[in-house]
CSV table of C-alpha atoms in Angstrom, one decimal:
chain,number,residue,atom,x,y,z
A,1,UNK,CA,-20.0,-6.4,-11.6
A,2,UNK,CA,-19.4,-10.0,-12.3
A,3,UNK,CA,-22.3,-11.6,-14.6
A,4,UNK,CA,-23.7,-15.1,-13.4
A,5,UNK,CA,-27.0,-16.1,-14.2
A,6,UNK,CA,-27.4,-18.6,-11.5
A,7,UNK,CA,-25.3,-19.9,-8.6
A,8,UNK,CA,-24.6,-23.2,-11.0
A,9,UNK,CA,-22.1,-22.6,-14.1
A,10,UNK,CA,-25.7,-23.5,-16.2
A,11,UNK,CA,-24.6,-20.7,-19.3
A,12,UNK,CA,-22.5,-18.0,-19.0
A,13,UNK,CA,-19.7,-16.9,-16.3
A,14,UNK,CA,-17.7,-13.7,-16.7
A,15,UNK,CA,-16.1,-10.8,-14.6
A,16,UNK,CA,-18.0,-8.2,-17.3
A,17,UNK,CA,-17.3,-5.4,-15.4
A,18,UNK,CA,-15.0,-5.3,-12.1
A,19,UNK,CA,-14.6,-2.5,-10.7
A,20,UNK,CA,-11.8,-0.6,-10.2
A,21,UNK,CA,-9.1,-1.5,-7.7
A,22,UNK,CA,-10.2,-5.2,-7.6
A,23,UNK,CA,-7.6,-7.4,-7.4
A,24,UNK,CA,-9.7,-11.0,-7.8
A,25,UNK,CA,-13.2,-12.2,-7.5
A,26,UNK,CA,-14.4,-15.6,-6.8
A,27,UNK,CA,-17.4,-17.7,-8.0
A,28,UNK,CA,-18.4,-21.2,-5.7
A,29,UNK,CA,-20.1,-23.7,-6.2
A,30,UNK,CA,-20.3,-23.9,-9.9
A,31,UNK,CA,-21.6,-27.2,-11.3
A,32,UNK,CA,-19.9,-27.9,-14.5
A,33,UNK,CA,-22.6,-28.6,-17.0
A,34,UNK,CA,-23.0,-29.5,-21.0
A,35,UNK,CA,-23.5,-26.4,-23.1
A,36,UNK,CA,-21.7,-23.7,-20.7
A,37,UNK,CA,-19.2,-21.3,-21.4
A,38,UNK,CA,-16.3,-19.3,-19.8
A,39,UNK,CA,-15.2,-16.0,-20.9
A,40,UNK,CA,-11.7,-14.7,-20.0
A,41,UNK,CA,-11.4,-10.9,-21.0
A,42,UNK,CA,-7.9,-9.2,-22.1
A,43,UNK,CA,-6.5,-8.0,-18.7
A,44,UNK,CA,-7.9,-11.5,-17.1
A,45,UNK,CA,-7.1,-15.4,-15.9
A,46,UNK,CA,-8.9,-17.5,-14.6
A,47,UNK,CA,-8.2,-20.1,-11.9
A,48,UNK,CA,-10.3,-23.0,-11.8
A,49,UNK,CA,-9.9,-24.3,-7.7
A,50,UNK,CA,-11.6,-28.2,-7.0
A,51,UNK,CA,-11.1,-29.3,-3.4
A,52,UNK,CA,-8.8,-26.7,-2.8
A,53,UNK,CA,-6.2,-27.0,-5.0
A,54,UNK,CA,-5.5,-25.2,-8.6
A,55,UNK,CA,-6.7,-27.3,-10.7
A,56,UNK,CA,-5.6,-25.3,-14.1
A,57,UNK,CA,-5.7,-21.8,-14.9
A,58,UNK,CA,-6.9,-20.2,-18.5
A,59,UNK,CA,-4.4,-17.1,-18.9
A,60,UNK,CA,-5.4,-16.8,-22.5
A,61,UNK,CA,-8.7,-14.1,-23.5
A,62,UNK,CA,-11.1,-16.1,-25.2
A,63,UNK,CA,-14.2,-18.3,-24.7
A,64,UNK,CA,-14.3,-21.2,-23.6
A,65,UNK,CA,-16.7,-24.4,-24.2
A,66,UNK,CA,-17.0,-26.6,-20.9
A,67,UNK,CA,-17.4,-29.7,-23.0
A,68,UNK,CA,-14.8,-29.2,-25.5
A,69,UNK,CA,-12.4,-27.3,-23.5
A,70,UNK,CA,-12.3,-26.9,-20.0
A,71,UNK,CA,-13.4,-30.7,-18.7
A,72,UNK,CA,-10.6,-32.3,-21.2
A,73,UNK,CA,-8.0,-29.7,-19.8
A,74,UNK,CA,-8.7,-30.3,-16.2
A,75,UNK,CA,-8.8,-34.1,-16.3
A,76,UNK,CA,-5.4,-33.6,-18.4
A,77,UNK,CA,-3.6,-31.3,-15.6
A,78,UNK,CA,-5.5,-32.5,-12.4
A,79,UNK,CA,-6.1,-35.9,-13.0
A,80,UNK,CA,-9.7,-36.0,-11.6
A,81,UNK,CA,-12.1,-37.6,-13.2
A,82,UNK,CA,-14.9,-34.4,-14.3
A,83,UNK,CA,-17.6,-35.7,-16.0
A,84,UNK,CA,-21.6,-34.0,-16.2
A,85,UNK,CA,-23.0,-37.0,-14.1
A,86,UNK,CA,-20.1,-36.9,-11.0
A,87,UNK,CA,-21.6,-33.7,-9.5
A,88,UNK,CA,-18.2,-32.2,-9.7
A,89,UNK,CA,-17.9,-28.4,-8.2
A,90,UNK,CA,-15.7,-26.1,-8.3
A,91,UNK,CA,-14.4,-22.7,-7.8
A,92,UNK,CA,-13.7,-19.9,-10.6
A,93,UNK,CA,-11.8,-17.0,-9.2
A,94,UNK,CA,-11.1,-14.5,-12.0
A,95,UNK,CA,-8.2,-12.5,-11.5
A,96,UNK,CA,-6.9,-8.7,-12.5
A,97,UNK,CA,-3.6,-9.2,-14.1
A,98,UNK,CA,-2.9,-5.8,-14.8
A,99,UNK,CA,-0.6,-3.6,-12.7
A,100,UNK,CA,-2.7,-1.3,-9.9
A,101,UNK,CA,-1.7,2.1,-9.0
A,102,UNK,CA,-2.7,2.7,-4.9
A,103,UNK,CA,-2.0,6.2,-2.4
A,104,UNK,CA,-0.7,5.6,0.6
A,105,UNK,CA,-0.7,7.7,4.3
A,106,UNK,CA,0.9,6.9,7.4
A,107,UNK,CA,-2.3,6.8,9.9
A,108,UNK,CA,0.5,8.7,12.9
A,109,UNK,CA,3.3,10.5,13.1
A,110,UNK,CA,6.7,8.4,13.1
A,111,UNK,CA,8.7,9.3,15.3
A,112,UNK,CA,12.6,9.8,14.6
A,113,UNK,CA,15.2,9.5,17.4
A,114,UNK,CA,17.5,12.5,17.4
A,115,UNK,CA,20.2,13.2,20.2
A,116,UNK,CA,19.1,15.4,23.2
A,117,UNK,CA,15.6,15.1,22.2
A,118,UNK,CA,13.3,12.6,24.1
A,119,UNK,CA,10.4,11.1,22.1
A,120,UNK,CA,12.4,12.4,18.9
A,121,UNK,CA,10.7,14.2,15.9
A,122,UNK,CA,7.4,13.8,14.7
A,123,UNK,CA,7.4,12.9,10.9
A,124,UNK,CA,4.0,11.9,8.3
A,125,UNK,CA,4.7,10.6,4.9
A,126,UNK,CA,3.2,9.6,1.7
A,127,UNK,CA,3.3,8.2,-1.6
A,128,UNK,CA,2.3,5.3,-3.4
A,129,UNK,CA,2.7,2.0,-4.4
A,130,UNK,CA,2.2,-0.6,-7.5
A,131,UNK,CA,0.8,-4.0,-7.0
A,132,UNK,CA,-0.1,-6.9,-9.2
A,133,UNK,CA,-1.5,-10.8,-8.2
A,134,UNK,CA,1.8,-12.6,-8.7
A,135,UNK,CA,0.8,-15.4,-12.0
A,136,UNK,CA,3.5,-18.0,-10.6
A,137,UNK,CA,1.7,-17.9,-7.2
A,138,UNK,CA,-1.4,-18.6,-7.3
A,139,UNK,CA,-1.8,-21.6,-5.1
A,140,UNK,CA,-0.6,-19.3,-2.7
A,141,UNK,CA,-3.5,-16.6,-3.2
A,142,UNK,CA,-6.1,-19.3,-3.0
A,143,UNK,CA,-4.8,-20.6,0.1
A,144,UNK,CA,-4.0,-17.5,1.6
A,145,UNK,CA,-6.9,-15.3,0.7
A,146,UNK,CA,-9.0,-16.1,-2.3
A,147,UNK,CA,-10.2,-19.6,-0.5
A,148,UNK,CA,-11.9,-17.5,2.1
A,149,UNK,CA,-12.2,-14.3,0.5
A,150,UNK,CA,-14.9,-13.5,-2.5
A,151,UNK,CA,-13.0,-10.4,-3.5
A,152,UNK,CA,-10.1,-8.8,-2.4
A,153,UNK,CA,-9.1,-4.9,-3.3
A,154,UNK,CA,-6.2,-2.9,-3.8
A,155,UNK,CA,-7.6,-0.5,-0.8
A,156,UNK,CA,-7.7,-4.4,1.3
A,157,UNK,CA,-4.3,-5.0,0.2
A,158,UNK,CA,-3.2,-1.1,1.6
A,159,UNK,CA,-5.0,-1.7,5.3
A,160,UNK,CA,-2.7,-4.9,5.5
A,161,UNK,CA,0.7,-3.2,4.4
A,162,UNK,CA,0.0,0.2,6.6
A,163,UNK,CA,1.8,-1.4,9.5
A,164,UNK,CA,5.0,-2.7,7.4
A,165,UNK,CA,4.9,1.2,5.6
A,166,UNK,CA,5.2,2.4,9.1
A,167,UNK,CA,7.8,0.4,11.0
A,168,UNK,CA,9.8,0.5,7.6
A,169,UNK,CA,10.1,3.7,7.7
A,170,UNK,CA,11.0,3.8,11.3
A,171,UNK,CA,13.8,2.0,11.3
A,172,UNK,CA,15.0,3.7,8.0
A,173,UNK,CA,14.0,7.4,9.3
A,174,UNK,CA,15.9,6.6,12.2
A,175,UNK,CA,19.1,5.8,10.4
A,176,UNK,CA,18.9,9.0,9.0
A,177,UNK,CA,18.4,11.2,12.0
A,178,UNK,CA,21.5,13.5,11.5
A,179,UNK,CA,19.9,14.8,8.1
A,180,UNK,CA,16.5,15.0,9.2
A,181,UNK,CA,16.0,18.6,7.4
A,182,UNK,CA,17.2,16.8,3.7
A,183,UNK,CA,14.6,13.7,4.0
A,184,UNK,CA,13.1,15.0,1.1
A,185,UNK,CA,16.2,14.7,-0.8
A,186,UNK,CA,16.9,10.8,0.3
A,187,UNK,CA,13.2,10.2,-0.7
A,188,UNK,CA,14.1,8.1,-3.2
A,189,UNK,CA,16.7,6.2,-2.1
A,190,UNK,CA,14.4,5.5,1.0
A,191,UNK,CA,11.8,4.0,-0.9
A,192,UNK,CA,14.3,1.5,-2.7
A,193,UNK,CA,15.2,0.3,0.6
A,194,UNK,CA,11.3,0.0,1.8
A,195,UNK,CA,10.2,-1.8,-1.6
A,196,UNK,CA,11.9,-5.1,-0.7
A,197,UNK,CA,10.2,-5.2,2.8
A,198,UNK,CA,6.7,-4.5,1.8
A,199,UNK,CA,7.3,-7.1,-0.9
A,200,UNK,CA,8.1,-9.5,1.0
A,201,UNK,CA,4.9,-8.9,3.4
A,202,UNK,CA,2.6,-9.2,0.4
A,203,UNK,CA,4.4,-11.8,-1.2
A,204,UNK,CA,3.2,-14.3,1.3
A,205,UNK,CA,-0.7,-13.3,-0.1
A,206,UNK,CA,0.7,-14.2,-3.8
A,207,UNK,CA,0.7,-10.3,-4.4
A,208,UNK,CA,4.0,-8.3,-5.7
A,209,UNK,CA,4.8,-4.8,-5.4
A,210,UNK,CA,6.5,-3.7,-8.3
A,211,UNK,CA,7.0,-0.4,-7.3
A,212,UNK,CA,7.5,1.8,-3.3
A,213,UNK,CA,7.4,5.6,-4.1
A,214,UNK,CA,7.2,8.3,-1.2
A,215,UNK,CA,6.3,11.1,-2.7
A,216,UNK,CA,6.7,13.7,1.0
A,217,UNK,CA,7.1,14.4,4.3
A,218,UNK,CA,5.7,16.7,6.3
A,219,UNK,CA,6.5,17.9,10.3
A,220,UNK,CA,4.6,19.7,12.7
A,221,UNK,CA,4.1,23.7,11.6
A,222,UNK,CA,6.4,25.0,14.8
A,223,UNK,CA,9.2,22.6,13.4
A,224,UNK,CA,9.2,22.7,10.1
A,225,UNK,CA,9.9,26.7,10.6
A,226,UNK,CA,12.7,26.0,13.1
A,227,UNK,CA,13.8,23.2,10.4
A,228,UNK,CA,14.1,26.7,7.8
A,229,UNK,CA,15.4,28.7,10.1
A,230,UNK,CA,18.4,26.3,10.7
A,231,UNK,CA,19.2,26.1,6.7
A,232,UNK,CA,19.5,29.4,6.6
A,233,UNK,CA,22.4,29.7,9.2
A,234,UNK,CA,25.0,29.4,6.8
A,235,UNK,CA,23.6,33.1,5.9
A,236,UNK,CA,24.7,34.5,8.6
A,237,UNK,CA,28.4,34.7,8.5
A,238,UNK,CA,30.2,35.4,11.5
A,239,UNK,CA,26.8,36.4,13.3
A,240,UNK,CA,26.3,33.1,14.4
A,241,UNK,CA,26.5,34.2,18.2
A,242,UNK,CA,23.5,37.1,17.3
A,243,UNK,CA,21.9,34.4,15.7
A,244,UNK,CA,21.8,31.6,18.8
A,245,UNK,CA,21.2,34.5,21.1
A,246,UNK,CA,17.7,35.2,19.3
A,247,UNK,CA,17.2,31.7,18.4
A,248,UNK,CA,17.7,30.9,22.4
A,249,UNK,CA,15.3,33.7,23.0
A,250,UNK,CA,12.3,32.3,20.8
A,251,UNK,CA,12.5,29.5,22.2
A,252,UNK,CA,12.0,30.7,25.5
A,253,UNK,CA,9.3,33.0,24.6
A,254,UNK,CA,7.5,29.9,22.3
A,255,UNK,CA,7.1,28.0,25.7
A,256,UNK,CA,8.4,23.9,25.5
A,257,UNK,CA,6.1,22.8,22.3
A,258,UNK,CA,7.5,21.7,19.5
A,259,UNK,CA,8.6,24.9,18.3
A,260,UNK,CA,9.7,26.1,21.1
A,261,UNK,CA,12.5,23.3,21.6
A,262,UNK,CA,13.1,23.4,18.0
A,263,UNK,CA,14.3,26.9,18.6
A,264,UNK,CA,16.6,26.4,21.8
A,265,UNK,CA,18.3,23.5,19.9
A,266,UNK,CA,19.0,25.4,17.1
A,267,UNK,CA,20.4,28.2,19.1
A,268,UNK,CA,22.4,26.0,21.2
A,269,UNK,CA,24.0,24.4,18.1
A,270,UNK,CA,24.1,26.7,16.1
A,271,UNK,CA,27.7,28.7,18.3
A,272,UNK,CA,29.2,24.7,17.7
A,273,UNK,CA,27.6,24.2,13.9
A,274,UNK,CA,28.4,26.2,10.9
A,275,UNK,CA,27.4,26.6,7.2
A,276,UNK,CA,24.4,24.5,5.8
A,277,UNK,CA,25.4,21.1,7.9
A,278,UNK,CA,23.6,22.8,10.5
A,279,UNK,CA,20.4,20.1,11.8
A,280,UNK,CA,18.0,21.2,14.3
A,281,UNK,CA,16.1,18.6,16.0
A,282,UNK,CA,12.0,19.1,17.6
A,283,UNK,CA,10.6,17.2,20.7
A,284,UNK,CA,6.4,16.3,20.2
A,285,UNK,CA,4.4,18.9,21.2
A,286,UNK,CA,2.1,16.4,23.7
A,287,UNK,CA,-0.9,18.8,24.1
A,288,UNK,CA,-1.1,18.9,20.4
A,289,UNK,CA,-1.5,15.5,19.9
A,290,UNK,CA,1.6,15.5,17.4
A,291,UNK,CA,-0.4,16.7,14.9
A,292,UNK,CA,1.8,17.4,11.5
A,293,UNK,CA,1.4,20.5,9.5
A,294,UNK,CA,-1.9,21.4,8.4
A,295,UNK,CA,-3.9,17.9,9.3
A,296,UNK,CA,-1.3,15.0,7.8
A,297,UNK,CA,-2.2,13.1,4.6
A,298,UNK,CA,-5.2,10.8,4.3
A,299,UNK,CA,-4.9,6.9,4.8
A,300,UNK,CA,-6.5,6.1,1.8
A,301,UNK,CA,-5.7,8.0,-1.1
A,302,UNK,CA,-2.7,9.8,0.5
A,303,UNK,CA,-3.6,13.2,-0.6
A,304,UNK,CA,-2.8,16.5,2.3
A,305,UNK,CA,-5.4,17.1,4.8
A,306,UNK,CA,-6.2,20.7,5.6
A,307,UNK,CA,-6.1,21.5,9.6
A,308,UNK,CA,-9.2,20.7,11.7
A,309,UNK,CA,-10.3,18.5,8.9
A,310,UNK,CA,-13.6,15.9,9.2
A,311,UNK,CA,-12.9,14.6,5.9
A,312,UNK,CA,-10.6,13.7,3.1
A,313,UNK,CA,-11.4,17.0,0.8
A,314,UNK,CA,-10.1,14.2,-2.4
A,315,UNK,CA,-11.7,11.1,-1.3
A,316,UNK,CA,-14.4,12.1,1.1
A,317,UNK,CA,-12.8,9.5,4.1
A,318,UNK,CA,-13.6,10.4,7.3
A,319,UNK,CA,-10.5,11.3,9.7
A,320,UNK,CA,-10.0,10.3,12.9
């Protein structure tokens, strides 16, 4: 927690002990006064903010002496006139500079747009991200969210880029409809196409991401067997027409869900398609809600939720 004895800077101000995730706090309303010090720890800066604007920032561990250090440097790089009889204020907002490891979940299924299917296929994801308050852009933060915000968190940070993670991966999903059963396989190539959009959306807070990862994807139950199924068709040799026959026959017996149009697709295909180019494609099951296998990933620390699940069994958040 960050250590202040009093709201005015009257002794001692230091972030001591931030806690984890925390991406910057802010002290207001300090009164510089004769005999106070500042402490920046390894890991730390500090951005001193009067009347809005940086007025300098200490990037250096170390303490520092308001009368010998800090008033001559501000007067030097602002050019206002501190003194101990102007009733000067200002703002300290001590950053994390270190790089921050955060899960992400998409909150829905996103849907992919495949040929003959309307509503296209269901698809979660997850994976993670590295962020880290950009130094050369700190004006930026202050206007955009430290002027208004006392702290901001990694986890704050994630809510805001959820949307971006989501459309991104729509419009990139999309362009890979045709090998929907090998998105594992362009997993990475996916999320170097992703990182420059997501940085860009945080880049306008004066936060990077250094780093997009998705780490899987997962489909409804029904589909994701169909999906196997389908792989295997190479297998089957010339038995391709005993293969759509039963494939054609599941389907009819699974009903229209998810599964069960997984399975006519594949049979239908499968007289046309042959070897291991074989895709099968699944419509949304809309009585089950679209509902991935097992219960998706969780929003906030990305980890697989079991079926029926109330809770996150990793983080303890509440679904739904």
């Amino acid at each position: 927690m960050p250590f202040l004895k009093s709201k005015q800077f009257s002794s001692v101000i230091e972030w001591a002990e931030p806690q984890e995730g925390v991406l910057f706090h802010r002290f207001e309303n300090i009164e510089l006064k004769k005999g106070s010090v500042c402490i920046v720890r390894p890991g730390q800066d500090v951005i001193i903010v009067a009347n809005g604007e940086v007025a300098g920032v200490f990037n250096k561990d170390g303490r520092y002496n308001v009368e010998s250090d800090i008033i001559p440097f501000l007067s030097t790089i602002a050019g206002i006139k501190f003194g101990f009889d102007s009733g000067q204020r200002v703002e300290a907002i001590f950053v994390n500079t270190r790089d921050i490891l955060q899960n992400w979940g998409t909150r829905s299924p996103v849907n992919i747009e495949f040929p003959g299917l309307p509503g296209g296929i269901p698809v979660r994801a997850n994976g993670n991200f590295i962020c880290h308050v950009d130094e050369n852009q700190y004006q930026v933060l202050v206007e955009n969210i430290a002027g208004v915000q006392t702290e901001f968190s990694v986890e704050d940070l994630r809510e805001r880029l959820l949307g971006t993670i989501e459309q991104s991966l729509m419009v990139h999903l999309s362009q890979r409809a045709g090998t929907v059963r090998n998105l594992q396989a362009e997993a990475a190539n996916i999320s170097k196409e992703i990182l420059p959009e997501v940085d860009a959306e945080t880049s306008q807070y004066g936060i990077r991401i250094r780093d997009f990862k998705i780490m899987s994807f997962s489909y409804p139950e029904g589909v994701q067997e169909k999906l196997e199924q389908a792989a295997g068709i190479g297998l089957l040799g010339n038995n391709i027409a005993a293969y759509q026959q039963v494939a054609l026959a599941d389907g009819l017996r699974e009903g229209g869900g998810a599964a069960g149009m997984a399975g006519m697709f594949v049979g239908a295909q499968a007289g046309q398609q042959l070897g291991g180019s074989f895709v099968a494609g699944a419509q949304q099951n809309p009585q089950a809600g679209g509902q991935p296998a097992g219960g998706g990933f969780c929003i906030k620390c990305g980890s697989a939720l079991p079926a029926g699940a109330a809770f996150c069994p990793s983080c303890g958040n509440k679904i739904g």
